[in-house]
Amino acid sequence: MMECKKWKTLSRVSLVISVFPLATFIPVFLKLTLPEGVSTAWAGVNIACVVAGLILSIICVRSNESRSLVNIASTAISVFWCLLMAGIVALGLILTFVQ
């Protein structure tokens, strides 16, 4: 019983951490411009959240007894963010070497 509660808590935490990078859009919708230091820190927090969310999601999905729709959704969201970040890095590298 206690083990099941731990898995549910961990899966909820992984979902929240996976969705947290969407908070980046709040300043955009409010038409705010963040200072350079805050923007850089926010980007670092987003990267850390994506990595942490992916790790926690994979831990939750690997266990058969804890596999649920929340865990699968969290994993899919985290994989999407990782692919998006990898694409941005690849595009930046390509554009750097093309010019």
Tab-separated table of N, CA, C and O in Angstrom:
chain	number	residue	atom	x	y	z
A	1	MET	N	0.828	-1.197	0.000
A	1	MET	CA	0.000	0.000	0.000
A	1	MET	C	0.870	1.258	0.000
A	1	MET	O	0.632	2.174	-0.754
A	2	MET	N	1.885	1.273	0.875
A	2	MET	CA	2.768	2.427	0.944
A	2	MET	C	3.582	2.564	-0.338
A	2	MET	O	3.840	3.667	-0.806
A	3	GLU	N	3.964	1.439	-0.908
A	3	GLU	CA	4.739	1.435	-2.150
A	3	GLU	C	3.916	2.030	-3.290
A	3	GLU	O	4.431	2.782	-4.110
A	4	CYS	N	2.630	1.708	-3.340
A	4	CYS	CA	1.747	2.230	-4.380
A	4	CYS	C	1.601	3.749	-4.243
A	4	CYS	O	1.583	4.470	-5.238
A	5	LYS	N	1.517	4.229	-3.024
A	5	LYS	CA	1.385	5.665	-2.792
A	5	LYS	C	2.645	6.401	-3.232
A	5	LYS	O	2.570	7.500	-3.791
A	6	LYS	N	3.808	5.792	-3.008
A	6	LYS	CA	5.064	6.402	-3.441
A	6	LYS	C	5.115	6.517	-4.962
A	6	LYS	O	5.552	7.535	-5.503
A	7	TRP	N	4.679	5.462	-5.656
A	7	TRP	CA	4.696	5.496	-7.125
A	7	TRP	C	3.745	6.565	-7.654
A	7	TRP	O	4.065	7.258	-8.624
A	8	LYS	N	2.559	6.676	-7.041
A	8	LYS	CA	1.598	7.691	-7.485
A	8	LYS	C	2.153	9.091	-7.268
A	8	LYS	O	2.007	9.962	-8.123
A	9	THR	N	2.779	9.306	-6.124
A	9	THR	CA	3.373	10.613	-5.850
A	9	THR	C	4.492	10.914	-6.830
A	9	THR	O	4.579	12.021	-7.371
A	10	LEU	N	5.340	9.934	-7.084
A	10	LEU	CA	6.445	10.117	-8.016
A	10	LEU	C	5.939	10.383	-9.432
A	10	LEU	O	6.483	11.228	-10.144
A	11	SER	N	4.880	9.705	-9.837
A	11	SER	CA	4.348	9.922	-11.180
A	11	SER	C	3.716	11.309	-11.304
A	11	SER	O	3.845	11.964	-12.344
A	12	ARG	N	3.071	11.787	-10.255
A	12	ARG	CA	2.509	13.147	-10.294
A	12	ARG	C	3.608	14.188	-10.348
A	12	ARG	O	3.504	15.173	-11.079
A	13	VAL	N	4.653	13.978	-9.567
A	13	VAL	CA	5.783	14.908	-9.575
A	13	VAL	C	6.432	14.932	-10.954
A	13	VAL	O	6.767	16.010	-11.480
A	14	SER	N	6.599	13.779	-11.559
A	14	SER	CA	7.214	13.740	-12.891
A	14	SER	C	6.343	14.448	-13.925
A	14	SER	O	6.868	15.123	-14.816
A	15	LEU	N	5.024	14.344	-13.795
A	15	LEU	CA	4.128	15.035	-14.731
A	15	LEU	C	4.229	16.547	-14.547
A	15	LEU	O	4.320	17.293	-15.527
A	16	VAL	N	4.244	17.009	-13.306
A	16	VAL	CA	4.344	18.448	-13.044
A	16	VAL	C	5.670	18.993	-13.557
A	16	VAL	O	5.720	20.054	-14.192
A	17	ILE	N	6.750	18.266	-13.301
A	17	ILE	CA	8.065	18.710	-13.764
A	17	ILE	C	8.121	18.699	-15.289
A	17	ILE	O	8.728	19.584	-15.900
A	18	SER	N	7.467	17.741	-15.921
A	18	SER	CA	7.474	17.664	-17.387
A	18	SER	C	6.691	18.809	-18.022
A	18	SER	O	7.028	19.268	-19.112
A	19	VAL	N	5.661	19.273	-17.344
A	19	VAL	CA	4.812	20.332	-17.891
A	19	VAL	C	5.355	21.719	-17.519
A	19	VAL	O	5.009	22.714	-18.154
A	20	PHE	N	6.222	21.806	-16.516
A	20	PHE	CA	6.730	23.090	-16.036
A	20	PHE	C	7.351	23.978	-17.123
A	20	PHE	O	7.178	25.199	-17.079
A	21	PRO	N	8.065	23.440	-18.114
A	21	PRO	CA	8.624	24.331	-19.144
A	21	PRO	C	7.582	25.143	-19.910
A	21	PRO	O	7.925	26.142	-20.540
A	22	LEU	N	6.326	24.768	-19.834
A	22	LEU	CA	5.286	25.580	-20.470
A	22	LEU	C	5.137	26.939	-19.796
A	22	LEU	O	4.576	27.870	-20.380
A	23	ALA	N	5.644	27.066	-18.568
A	23	ALA	CA	5.602	28.352	-17.865
A	23	ALA	C	6.425	29.410	-18.596
A	23	ALA	O	6.272	30.604	-18.341
A	24	THR	N	7.262	28.995	-19.508
A	24	THR	CA	8.049	29.933	-20.306
A	24	THR	C	7.149	30.843	-21.125
A	24	THR	O	7.517	31.976	-21.433
A	25	PHE	N	5.971	30.368	-21.468
A	25	PHE	CA	5.062	31.160	-22.289
A	25	PHE	C	4.343	32.255	-21.510
A	25	PHE	O	3.735	33.132	-22.116
A	26	ILE	N	4.405	32.231	-20.190
A	26	ILE	CA	3.705	33.246	-19.390
A	26	ILE	C	4.212	34.653	-19.719
A	26	ILE	O	3.398	35.540	-19.999
A	27	PRO	N	5.532	34.898	-19.711
A	27	PRO	CA	5.974	36.259	-20.085
A	27	PRO	C	5.624	36.627	-21.530
A	27	PRO	O	5.367	37.790	-21.821
A	28	VAL	N	5.593	35.639	-22.399
A	28	VAL	CA	5.250	35.909	-23.803
A	28	VAL	C	3.805	36.381	-23.906
A	28	VAL	O	3.508	37.368	-24.587
A	29	PHE	N	2.894	35.688	-23.212
A	29	PHE	CA	1.482	36.073	-23.263
A	29	PHE	C	1.238	37.422	-22.583
A	29	PHE	O	0.342	38.167	-22.976
A	30	LEU	N	2.037	37.742	-21.571
A	30	LEU	CA	1.909	39.020	-20.882
A	30	LEU	C	2.718	40.127	-21.555
A	30	LEU	O	2.744	41.261	-21.082
A	31	LYS	N	3.392	39.782	-22.647
A	31	LYS	CA	4.217	40.706	-23.428
A	31	LYS	C	5.283	41.369	-22.562
A	31	LYS	O	5.517	42.572	-22.632
A	32	LEU	N	5.946	40.544	-21.753
A	32	LEU	CA	7.038	41.009	-20.911
A	32	LEU	C	8.366	40.592	-21.515
A	32	LEU	O	8.475	39.518	-22.107
A	33	THR	N	9.361	41.420	-21.345
A	33	THR	CA	10.715	41.079	-21.771
A	33	THR	C	11.550	40.869	-20.515
A	33	THR	O	11.641	41.757	-19.670
A	34	LEU	N	12.119	39.701	-20.391
A	34	LEU	CA	12.926	39.380	-19.221
A	34	LEU	C	14.351	39.877	-19.414
A	34	LEU	O	14.879	39.835	-20.523
A	35	PRO	N	14.987	40.314	-18.332
A	35	PRO	CA	16.405	40.680	-18.432
A	35	PRO	C	17.236	39.469	-18.835
A	35	PRO	O	16.828	38.317	-18.652
A	36	GLU	N	18.419	39.729	-19.360
A	36	GLU	CA	19.249	38.658	-19.905
A	36	GLU	C	19.594	37.593	-18.863
A	36	GLU	O	19.550	36.405	-19.142
A	37	GLY	N	19.936	37.997	-17.661
A	37	GLY	CA	20.290	37.033	-16.613
A	37	GLY	C	19.120	36.156	-16.219
A	37	GLY	O	19.266	34.946	-16.027
A	38	VAL	N	17.943	36.767	-16.110
A	38	VAL	CA	16.745	36.002	-15.753
A	38	VAL	C	16.375	35.043	-16.870
A	38	VAL	O	15.999	33.891	-16.629
A	39	SER	N	16.507	35.503	-18.090
A	39	SER	CA	16.204	34.652	-19.242
A	39	SER	C	17.126	33.441	-19.306
A	39	SER	O	16.677	32.317	-19.569
A	40	THR	N	18.399	33.665	-19.039
A	40	THR	CA	19.371	32.570	-19.038
A	40	THR	C	19.086	31.585	-17.911
A	40	THR	O	19.136	30.365	-18.105
A	41	ALA	N	18.779	32.110	-16.732
A	41	ALA	CA	18.462	31.243	-15.593
A	41	ALA	C	17.199	30.437	-15.865
A	41	ALA	O	17.126	29.243	-15.542
A	42	TRP	N	16.206	31.076	-16.471
A	42	TRP	CA	14.962	30.390	-16.791
A	42	TRP	C	15.216	29.267	-17.795
A	42	TRP	O	14.645	28.176	-17.685
A	43	ALA	N	16.072	29.503	-18.761
A	43	ALA	CA	16.418	28.464	-19.736
A	43	ALA	C	17.117	27.293	-19.050
A	43	ALA	O	16.845	26.130	-19.353
A	44	GLY	N	18.006	27.598	-18.109
A	44	GLY	CA	18.687	26.533	-17.364
A	44	GLY	C	17.729	25.711	-16.530
A	44	GLY	O	17.829	24.481	-16.465
A	45	VAL	N	16.762	26.376	-15.902
A	45	VAL	CA	15.752	25.665	-15.111
A	45	VAL	C	14.897	24.790	-16.019
A	45	VAL	O	14.547	23.656	-15.677
A	46	ASN	N	14.552	25.293	-17.192
A	46	ASN	CA	13.769	24.495	-18.145
A	46	ASN	C	14.522	23.244	-18.573
A	46	ASN	O	13.944	22.153	-18.639
A	47	ILE	N	15.805	23.383	-18.855
A	47	ILE	CA	16.602	22.226	-19.256
A	47	ILE	C	16.684	21.218	-18.117
A	47	ILE	O	16.519	20.009	-18.328
A	48	ALA	N	16.899	21.707	-16.901
A	48	ALA	CA	16.955	20.818	-15.737
A	48	ALA	C	15.622	20.111	-15.515
A	48	ALA	O	15.584	18.918	-15.196
A	49	CYS	N	14.519	20.825	-15.704
A	49	CYS	CA	13.194	20.214	-15.538
A	49	CYS	C	12.937	19.147	-16.592
A	49	CYS	O	12.349	18.102	-16.293
A	50	VAL	N	13.356	19.401	-17.811
A	50	VAL	CA	13.158	18.413	-18.876
A	50	VAL	C	13.938	17.139	-18.568
A	50	VAL	O	13.403	16.026	-18.668
A	51	VAL	N	15.187	17.295	-18.172
A	51	VAL	CA	16.010	16.125	-17.866
A	51	VAL	C	15.463	15.384	-16.645
A	51	VAL	O	15.322	14.153	-16.656
A	52	ALA	N	15.121	16.123	-15.592
A	52	ALA	CA	14.586	15.486	-14.378
A	52	ALA	C	13.245	14.814	-14.660
A	52	ALA	O	12.997	13.694	-14.190
A	53	GLY	N	12.389	15.483	-15.431
A	53	GLY	CA	11.101	14.886	-15.780
A	53	GLY	C	11.252	13.616	-16.584
A	53	GLY	O	10.535	12.633	-16.367
A	54	LEU	N	12.206	13.603	-17.504
A	54	LEU	CA	12.439	12.402	-18.309
A	54	LEU	C	12.951	11.258	-17.447
A	54	LEU	O	12.470	10.127	-17.561
A	55	ILE	N	13.890	11.554	-16.569
A	55	ILE	CA	14.435	10.501	-15.705
A	55	ILE	C	13.352	9.936	-14.787
A	55	ILE	O	13.202	8.713	-14.653
A	56	LEU	N	12.583	10.819	-14.143
A	56	LEU	CA	11.517	10.345	-13.251
A	56	LEU	C	10.442	9.576	-14.015
A	56	LEU	O	9.937	8.565	-13.532
A	57	SER	N	10.104	10.040	-15.199
A	57	SER	CA	9.099	9.348	-16.011
A	57	SER	C	9.556	7.957	-16.403
A	57	SER	O	8.787	6.998	-16.350
A	58	ILE	N	10.818	7.844	-16.792
A	58	ILE	CA	11.338	6.532	-17.180
A	58	ILE	C	11.372	5.597	-15.979
A	58	ILE	O	11.044	4.414	-16.098
A	59	ILE	N	11.741	6.128	-14.821
A	59	ILE	CA	11.732	5.303	-13.610
A	59	ILE	C	10.326	4.783	-13.326
A	59	ILE	O	10.146	3.612	-12.988
A	60	CYS	N	9.335	5.644	-13.479
A	60	CYS	CA	7.950	5.227	-13.212
A	60	CYS	C	7.428	4.245	-14.257
A	60	CYS	O	6.701	3.312	-13.925
A	61	VAL	N	7.768	4.450	-15.512
A	61	VAL	CA	7.243	3.595	-16.583
A	61	VAL	C	7.909	2.221	-16.578
A	61	VAL	O	7.284	1.231	-16.958
A	62	ARG	N	9.148	2.142	-16.132
A	62	ARG	CA	9.863	0.861	-16.143
A	62	ARG	C	9.196	-0.175	-15.252
A	62	ARG	O	9.228	-1.365	-15.552
A	63	SER	N	8.600	0.252	-14.159
A	63	SER	CA	7.961	-0.673	-13.240
A	63	SER	C	6.547	-1.001	-13.727
A	63	SER	O	5.737	-0.103	-13.952
A	64	ASN	N	6.264	-2.275	-13.898
A	64	ASN	CA	4.952	-2.690	-14.415
A	64	ASN	C	3.807	-2.290	-13.500
A	64	ASN	O	2.733	-1.915	-13.958
A	65	GLU	N	4.006	-2.371	-12.183
A	65	GLU	CA	2.911	-2.057	-11.266
A	65	GLU	C	2.625	-0.565	-11.185
A	65	GLU	O	1.551	-0.169	-10.763
A	66	SER	N	3.580	0.266	-11.599
A	66	SER	CA	3.341	1.709	-11.524
A	66	SER	C	3.014	2.325	-12.885
A	66	SER	O	2.784	3.522	-12.970
A	67	ARG	N	2.976	1.536	-13.916
A	67	ARG	CA	2.710	2.063	-15.253
A	67	ARG	C	1.247	2.500	-15.345
A	67	ARG	O	0.332	1.740	-15.068
A	68	SER	N	1.045	3.749	-15.711
A	68	SER	CA	-0.305	4.277	-15.837
A	68	SER	C	-0.332	5.315	-16.948
A	68	SER	O	0.704	5.652	-17.529
A	69	LEU	N	-1.517	5.833	-17.216
A	69	LEU	CA	-1.672	6.835	-18.254
A	69	LEU	C	-0.892	8.102	-17.911
A	69	LEU	O	-0.308	8.740	-18.783
A	70	VAL	N	-0.862	8.457	-16.628
A	70	VAL	CA	-0.114	9.645	-16.198
A	70	VAL	C	1.374	9.478	-16.494
A	70	VAL	O	2.028	10.396	-16.995
A	71	ASN	N	1.920	8.292	-16.197
A	71	ASN	CA	3.341	8.041	-16.439
A	71	ASN	C	3.664	8.050	-17.934
A	71	ASN	O	4.694	8.572	-18.347
A	72	ILE	N	2.792	7.459	-18.717
A	72	ILE	CA	3.022	7.418	-20.164
A	72	ILE	C	2.935	8.822	-20.751
A	72	ILE	O	3.760	9.212	-21.584
A	73	ALA	N	1.966	9.615	-20.302
A	73	ALA	CA	1.837	10.996	-20.776
A	73	ALA	C	3.051	11.821	-20.372
A	73	ALA	O	3.589	12.604	-21.170
A	74	SER	N	3.502	11.648	-19.142
A	74	SER	CA	4.680	12.367	-18.663
A	74	SER	C	5.914	12.005	-19.481
A	74	SER	O	6.717	12.880	-19.837
A	75	THR	N	6.063	10.745	-19.793
A	75	THR	CA	7.198	10.309	-20.612
A	75	THR	C	7.114	10.896	-22.016
A	75	THR	O	8.118	11.370	-22.560
A	76	ALA	N	5.926	10.887	-22.595
A	76	ALA	CA	5.753	11.436	-23.943
A	76	ALA	C	6.058	12.931	-23.972
A	76	ALA	O	6.726	13.426	-24.889
A	77	ILE	N	5.601	13.659	-22.967
A	77	ILE	CA	5.867	15.096	-22.891
A	77	ILE	C	7.366	15.348	-22.750
A	77	ILE	O	7.932	16.216	-23.422
A	78	SER	N	8.008	14.582	-21.885
A	78	SER	CA	9.447	14.758	-21.667
A	78	SER	C	10.254	14.422	-22.923
A	78	SER	O	11.216	15.111	-23.250
A	79	VAL	N	9.874	13.375	-23.613
A	79	VAL	CA	10.559	13.007	-24.857
A	79	VAL	C	10.368	14.104	-25.906
A	79	VAL	O	11.303	14.459	-26.626
A	80	PHE	N	9.164	14.671	-25.963
A	80	PHE	CA	8.907	15.776	-26.890
A	80	PHE	C	9.839	16.949	-26.601
A	80	PHE	O	10.449	17.508	-27.510
A	81	TRP	N	9.955	17.343	-25.318
A	81	TRP	CA	10.838	18.452	-24.948
A	81	TRP	C	12.287	18.131	-25.303
A	81	TRP	O	13.016	19.005	-25.777
A	82	CYS	N	12.716	16.899	-25.049
A	82	CYS	CA	14.098	16.512	-25.365
A	82	CYS	C	14.364	16.589	-26.867
A	82	CYS	O	15.410	17.081	-27.300
A	83	LEU	N	13.432	16.098	-27.658
A	83	LEU	CA	13.583	16.167	-29.115
A	83	LEU	C	13.589	17.609	-29.600
A	83	LEU	O	14.356	17.966	-30.502
A	84	LEU	N	12.757	18.438	-28.989
A	84	LEU	CA	12.718	19.847	-29.355
A	84	LEU	C	14.037	20.533	-29.034
A	84	LEU	O	14.589	21.274	-29.864
A	85	MET	N	14.580	20.257	-27.854
A	85	MET	CA	15.872	20.841	-27.485
A	85	MET	C	16.989	20.341	-28.396
A	85	MET	O	17.856	21.120	-28.821
A	86	ALA	N	16.984	19.053	-28.705
A	86	ALA	CA	18.007	18.504	-29.597
A	86	ALA	C	17.910	19.124	-30.986
A	86	ALA	O	18.935	19.416	-31.618
A	87	GLY	N	16.703	19.345	-31.460
A	87	GLY	CA	16.510	19.982	-32.763
A	87	GLY	C	17.011	21.409	-32.784
A	87	GLY	O	17.622	21.856	-33.757
A	88	ILE	N	16.777	22.140	-31.700
A	88	ILE	CA	17.253	23.523	-31.622
A	88	ILE	C	18.780	23.558	-31.607
A	88	ILE	O	19.402	24.379	-32.288
A	89	VAL	N	19.392	22.660	-30.842
A	89	VAL	CA	20.855	22.594	-30.795
A	89	VAL	C	21.414	22.217	-32.164
A	89	VAL	O	22.379	22.822	-32.647
A	90	ALA	N	20.806	21.230	-32.812
A	90	ALA	CA	21.270	20.808	-34.136
A	90	ALA	C	21.124	21.943	-35.157
A	90	ALA	O	22.035	22.181	-35.962
A	91	LEU	N	20.002	22.646	-35.107
A	91	LEU	CA	19.800	23.770	-36.020
A	91	LEU	C	20.827	24.866	-35.782
A	91	LEU	O	21.378	25.443	-36.719
A	92	GLY	N	21.105	25.137	-34.502
A	92	GLY	CA	22.125	26.142	-34.179
A	92	GLY	C	23.500	25.746	-34.698
A	92	GLY	O	24.245	26.588	-35.223
A	93	LEU	N	23.856	24.473	-34.545
A	93	LEU	CA	25.153	24.013	-35.047
A	93	LEU	C	25.219	24.076	-36.571
A	93	LEU	O	26.231	24.488	-37.134
A	94	ILE	N	24.167	23.664	-37.211
A	94	ILE	CA	24.144	23.687	-38.681
A	94	ILE	C	24.262	25.111	-39.184
A	94	ILE	O	25.035	25.407	-40.097
A	95	LEU	N	23.494	26.026	-38.591
A	95	LEU	CA	23.539	27.413	-39.050
A	95	LEU	C	24.885	28.063	-38.758
A	95	LEU	O	25.328	28.922	-39.501
A	96	THR	N	25.530	27.636	-37.686
A	96	THR	CA	26.856	28.177	-37.362
A	96	THR	C	27.885	27.764	-38.405
A	96	THR	O	28.697	28.590	-38.841
A	97	PHE	N	27.842	26.510	-38.817
A	97	PHE	CA	28.846	26.021	-39.761
A	97	PHE	C	28.519	26.351	-41.211
A	97	PHE	O	29.410	26.363	-42.049
A	98	VAL	N	27.269	26.602	-41.522
A	98	VAL	CA	26.896	26.946	-42.898
A	98	VAL	C	27.369	28.353	-43.231
A	98	VAL	O	27.807	28.630	-44.337
A	99	GLN	N	27.298	29.248	-42.278
A	99	GLN	CA	27.686	30.648	-42.552
A	99	GLN	C	29.137	30.760	-42.509
A	99	GLN	O	30.055	30.976	-42.394
